[in-house]
Amino acid sequence: MSDEARRQLAERLRQAREYLGLSQEEVAQHVGMPRPAVSQIEHGNRRVDAIELAKFSRLYQRSVSFFTGEEPIGEAPQLELLKRAASELSDKDRDEVLRFAQFLKNRDGTDKSK
C-alpha cells in the first residue's frame, strides 16, 4: 500500500469513528487492539491487516472498499445511515419518517438541499 493510500485509509477511518461519536478507546475495545494502535492507524503510522479492516468496517457500517478507496465516498454518511435504519422499519413507520422529513424541509419555506 502506498503512503498516499495509507493516509487516505487513515483519514476515512478517523472520520468514520468521529462521525459515529466513538472514542479511540471504544473502537480499540471493539476491534481488540490497544488504543494507541488505533491512534497510530488513524495517523497513518501503522498498517491495518485485513482482519482488522473487516472489524473496522463492521463497526463503522461501511464497506471495506470504501476505506481502501475503491468505492467513491458518494452520499453523505448520514444519508446512508438513514437509509439503513429506514429499511428496518415497517411501511407505516417509513411513511411517518417521510412525512416528518417533508415537514422539516418545508417548515421555514426554504429548501435545505440547495
PDB file of C-alpha atoms in Angstrom:
ATOM      1  CA  MET A   1       0.000   0.000   0.000  1.00  0.00           C
ATOM      2  CA  SER A   2       1.408   3.394  -0.961  1.00  0.00           C
ATOM      3  CA  ASP A   3       1.863   6.176   1.565  1.00  0.00           C
ATOM      4  CA  GLU A   4      -0.980   8.126  -0.073  1.00  0.00           C
ATOM      5  CA  ALA A   5      -3.320   5.120   0.115  1.00  0.00           C
ATOM      6  CA  ARG A   6      -2.417   4.604   3.783  1.00  0.00           C
ATOM      7  CA  ARG A   7      -3.135   8.294   4.507  1.00  0.00           C
ATOM      8  CA  GLN A   8      -6.493   8.020   2.744  1.00  0.00           C
ATOM      9  CA  LEU A   9      -7.358   4.881   4.716  1.00  0.00           C
ATOM     10  CA  ALA A  10      -6.301   6.564   7.954  1.00  0.00           C
ATOM     11  CA  GLU A  11      -8.401   9.655   7.237  1.00  0.00           C
ATOM     12  CA  ARG A  12     -11.508   7.666   6.312  1.00  0.00           C
ATOM     13  CA  LEU A  13     -11.198   5.525   9.436  1.00  0.00           C
ATOM     14  CA  ARG A  14     -10.826   8.612  11.640  1.00  0.00           C
ATOM     15  CA  GLN A  15     -13.760  10.394  10.009  1.00  0.00           C
ATOM     16  CA  ALA A  16     -15.992   7.319  10.341  1.00  0.00           C
ATOM     17  CA  ARG A  17     -15.121   6.981  14.034  1.00  0.00           C
ATOM     18  CA  GLU A  18     -15.745  10.654  14.733  1.00  0.00           C
ATOM     19  CA  TYR A  19     -18.997  10.643  12.764  1.00  0.00           C
ATOM     20  CA  LEU A  20     -20.334   7.846  14.969  1.00  0.00           C
ATOM     21  CA  GLY A  21     -19.151   9.683  18.081  1.00  0.00           C
ATOM     22  CA  LEU A  22     -16.883   6.860  19.207  1.00  0.00           C
ATOM     23  CA  SER A  23     -13.695   7.353  21.175  1.00  0.00           C
ATOM     24  CA  GLN A  24     -10.492   5.633  20.165  1.00  0.00           C
ATOM     25  CA  GLU A  25     -10.786   3.603  23.387  1.00  0.00           C
ATOM     26  CA  GLU A  26     -14.257   2.335  22.431  1.00  0.00           C
ATOM     27  CA  VAL A  27     -13.016   1.380  18.970  1.00  0.00           C
ATOM     28  CA  ALA A  28      -9.962  -0.340  20.428  1.00  0.00           C
ATOM     29  CA  GLN A  29     -12.127  -2.457  22.720  1.00  0.00           C
ATOM     30  CA  HIS A  30     -14.433  -3.423  19.862  1.00  0.00           C
ATOM     31  CA  VAL A  31     -11.690  -4.451  17.443  1.00  0.00           C
ATOM     32  CA  GLY A  32      -9.486  -5.976  20.136  1.00  0.00           C
ATOM     33  CA  MET A  33      -6.382  -3.810  19.994  1.00  0.00           C
ATOM     34  CA  PRO A  34      -4.713  -1.262  22.258  1.00  0.00           C
ATOM     35  CA  ARG A  35      -5.936   2.328  21.983  1.00  0.00           C
ATOM     36  CA  PRO A  36      -2.500   3.592  20.878  1.00  0.00           C
ATOM     37  CA  ALA A  37      -2.729   1.221  17.896  1.00  0.00           C
ATOM     38  CA  VAL A  38      -5.983   2.892  16.802  1.00  0.00           C
ATOM     39  CA  SER A  39      -4.279   6.278  17.084  1.00  0.00           C
ATOM     40  CA  GLN A  40      -1.297   5.086  15.042  1.00  0.00           C
ATOM     41  CA  ILE A  41      -3.626   3.697  12.365  1.00  0.00           C
ATOM     42  CA  GLU A  42      -5.596   6.965  12.202  1.00  0.00           C
ATOM     43  CA  HIS A  43      -2.343   8.883  11.759  1.00  0.00           C
ATOM     44  CA  GLY A  44      -1.160   6.544   9.003  1.00  0.00           C
ATOM     45  CA  ASN A  45       1.773   5.298  11.070  1.00  0.00           C
ATOM     46  CA  ARG A  46       0.608   1.687  11.397  1.00  0.00           C
ATOM     47  CA  ARG A  47      -0.580  -0.781   8.805  1.00  0.00           C
ATOM     48  CA  VAL A  48      -4.003  -2.386   9.074  1.00  0.00           C
ATOM     49  CA  ASP A  49      -4.330  -6.066   8.327  1.00  0.00           C
ATOM     50  CA  ALA A  50      -7.353  -7.497   6.524  1.00  0.00           C
ATOM     51  CA  ILE A  51      -8.979  -8.886   9.670  1.00  0.00           C
ATOM     52  CA  GLU A  52      -8.648  -5.549  11.476  1.00  0.00           C
ATOM     53  CA  LEU A  53     -10.050  -3.675   8.480  1.00  0.00           C
ATOM     54  CA  ALA A  54     -13.035  -6.030   8.392  1.00  0.00           C
ATOM     55  CA  LYS A  55     -13.671  -5.314  12.085  1.00  0.00           C
ATOM     56  CA  PHE A  56     -13.472  -1.556  11.496  1.00  0.00           C
ATOM     57  CA  SER A  57     -15.804  -1.954   8.523  1.00  0.00           C
ATOM     58  CA  ARG A  58     -18.443  -3.775  10.578  1.00  0.00           C
ATOM     59  CA  LEU A  59     -18.185  -1.312  13.453  1.00  0.00           C
ATOM     60  CA  TYR A  60     -18.410   1.727  11.193  1.00  0.00           C
ATOM     61  CA  GLN A  61     -21.085   0.173   8.944  1.00  0.00           C
ATOM     62  CA  ARG A  62     -19.114   0.878   5.778  1.00  0.00           C
ATOM     63  CA  SER A  63     -17.691  -1.451   3.161  1.00  0.00           C
ATOM     64  CA  VAL A  64     -14.023  -2.391   3.181  1.00  0.00           C
ATOM     65  CA  SER A  65     -13.788  -0.977  -0.338  1.00  0.00           C
ATOM     66  CA  PHE A  66     -14.936   2.413   0.986  1.00  0.00           C
ATOM     67  CA  PHE A  67     -11.948   2.548   3.319  1.00  0.00           C
ATOM     68  CA  THR A  68      -9.483   1.336   0.689  1.00  0.00           C
ATOM     69  CA  GLY A  69     -10.649   3.983  -1.780  1.00  0.00           C
ATOM     70  CA  GLU A  70     -12.041   1.500  -4.304  1.00  0.00           C
ATOM     71  CA  GLU A  71     -15.555   2.818  -3.629  1.00  0.00           C
ATOM     72  CA  PRO A  72     -16.215   6.532  -4.004  1.00  0.00           C
ATOM     73  CA  ILE A  73     -17.441   8.441  -0.989  1.00  0.00           C
ATOM     74  CA  GLY A  74     -20.798   9.062  -2.650  1.00  0.00           C
ATOM     75  CA  GLU A  75     -23.654  10.182  -0.446  1.00  0.00           C
ATOM     76  CA  ALA A  76     -23.206  11.771   2.913  1.00  0.00           C
ATOM     77  CA  PRO A  77     -22.777   9.145   5.637  1.00  0.00           C
ATOM     78  CA  GLN A  78     -25.923  10.459   7.334  1.00  0.00           C
ATOM     79  CA  LEU A  79     -27.999   9.524   4.296  1.00  0.00           C
ATOM     80  CA  GLU A  80     -26.560   6.043   4.167  1.00  0.00           C
ATOM     81  CA  LEU A  81     -27.245   5.510   7.878  1.00  0.00           C
ATOM     82  CA  LEU A  82     -30.752   6.923   7.469  1.00  0.00           C
ATOM     83  CA  LYS A  83     -31.463   4.575   4.555  1.00  0.00           C
ATOM     84  CA  ARG A  84     -30.152   1.607   6.524  1.00  0.00           C
ATOM     85  CA  ALA A  85     -32.263   2.497   9.559  1.00  0.00           C
ATOM     86  CA  ALA A  86     -35.375   3.143   7.447  1.00  0.00           C
ATOM     87  CA  SER A  87     -35.020  -0.209   5.686  1.00  0.00           C
ATOM     88  CA  GLU A  88     -35.632  -1.911   9.031  1.00  0.00           C
ATOM     89  CA  LEU A  89     -38.874  -0.012   9.710  1.00  0.00           C
ATOM     90  CA  SER A  90     -42.403  -1.048   8.841  1.00  0.00           C
ATOM     91  CA  ASP A  91     -44.044   0.573   5.802  1.00  0.00           C
ATOM     92  CA  LYS A  92     -46.213   2.641   8.146  1.00  0.00           C
ATOM     93  CA  ASP A  93     -43.169   3.894  10.079  1.00  0.00           C
ATOM     94  CA  ARG A  94     -41.279   4.714   6.850  1.00  0.00           C
ATOM     95  CA  ASP A  95     -44.265   6.781   5.714  1.00  0.00           C
ATOM     96  CA  GLU A  96     -44.169   8.632   9.045  1.00  0.00           C
ATOM     97  CA  VAL A  97     -40.431   9.334   8.673  1.00  0.00           C
ATOM     98  CA  LEU A  98     -41.036  10.630   5.145  1.00  0.00           C
ATOM     99  CA  ARG A  99     -43.819  12.933   6.354  1.00  0.00           C
ATOM    100  CA  PHE A 100     -41.526  14.262   9.078  1.00  0.00           C
ATOM    101  CA  ALA A 101     -38.701  14.848   6.582  1.00  0.00           C
ATOM    102  CA  GLN A 102     -41.102  16.775   4.340  1.00  0.00           C
ATOM    103  CA  PHE A 103     -42.242  18.812   7.348  1.00  0.00           C
ATOM    104  CA  LEU A 104     -38.622  19.697   8.220  1.00  0.00           C
ATOM    105  CA  LYS A 105     -37.869  20.630   4.622  1.00  0.00           C
ATOM    106  CA  ASN A 106     -40.851  22.960   4.382  1.00  0.00           C
ATOM    107  CA  ARG A 107     -41.140  24.381   7.902  1.00  0.00           C
ATOM    108  CA  ASP A 108     -39.290  27.602   7.156  1.00  0.00           C
ATOM    109  CA  GLY A 109     -40.094  27.814   3.464  1.00  0.00           C
ATOM    110  CA  THR A 110     -36.579  27.060   2.271  1.00  0.00           C
ATOM    111  CA  ASP A 111     -35.204  24.021   0.518  1.00  0.00           C
ATOM    112  CA  LYS A 112     -32.262  22.784   2.616  1.00  0.00           C
ATOM    113  CA  SER A 113     -30.927  20.550  -0.172  1.00  0.00           C
ATOM    114  CA  LYS A 114     -29.513  23.568  -2.012  1.00  0.00           C
TER     115      LYS A 114
END
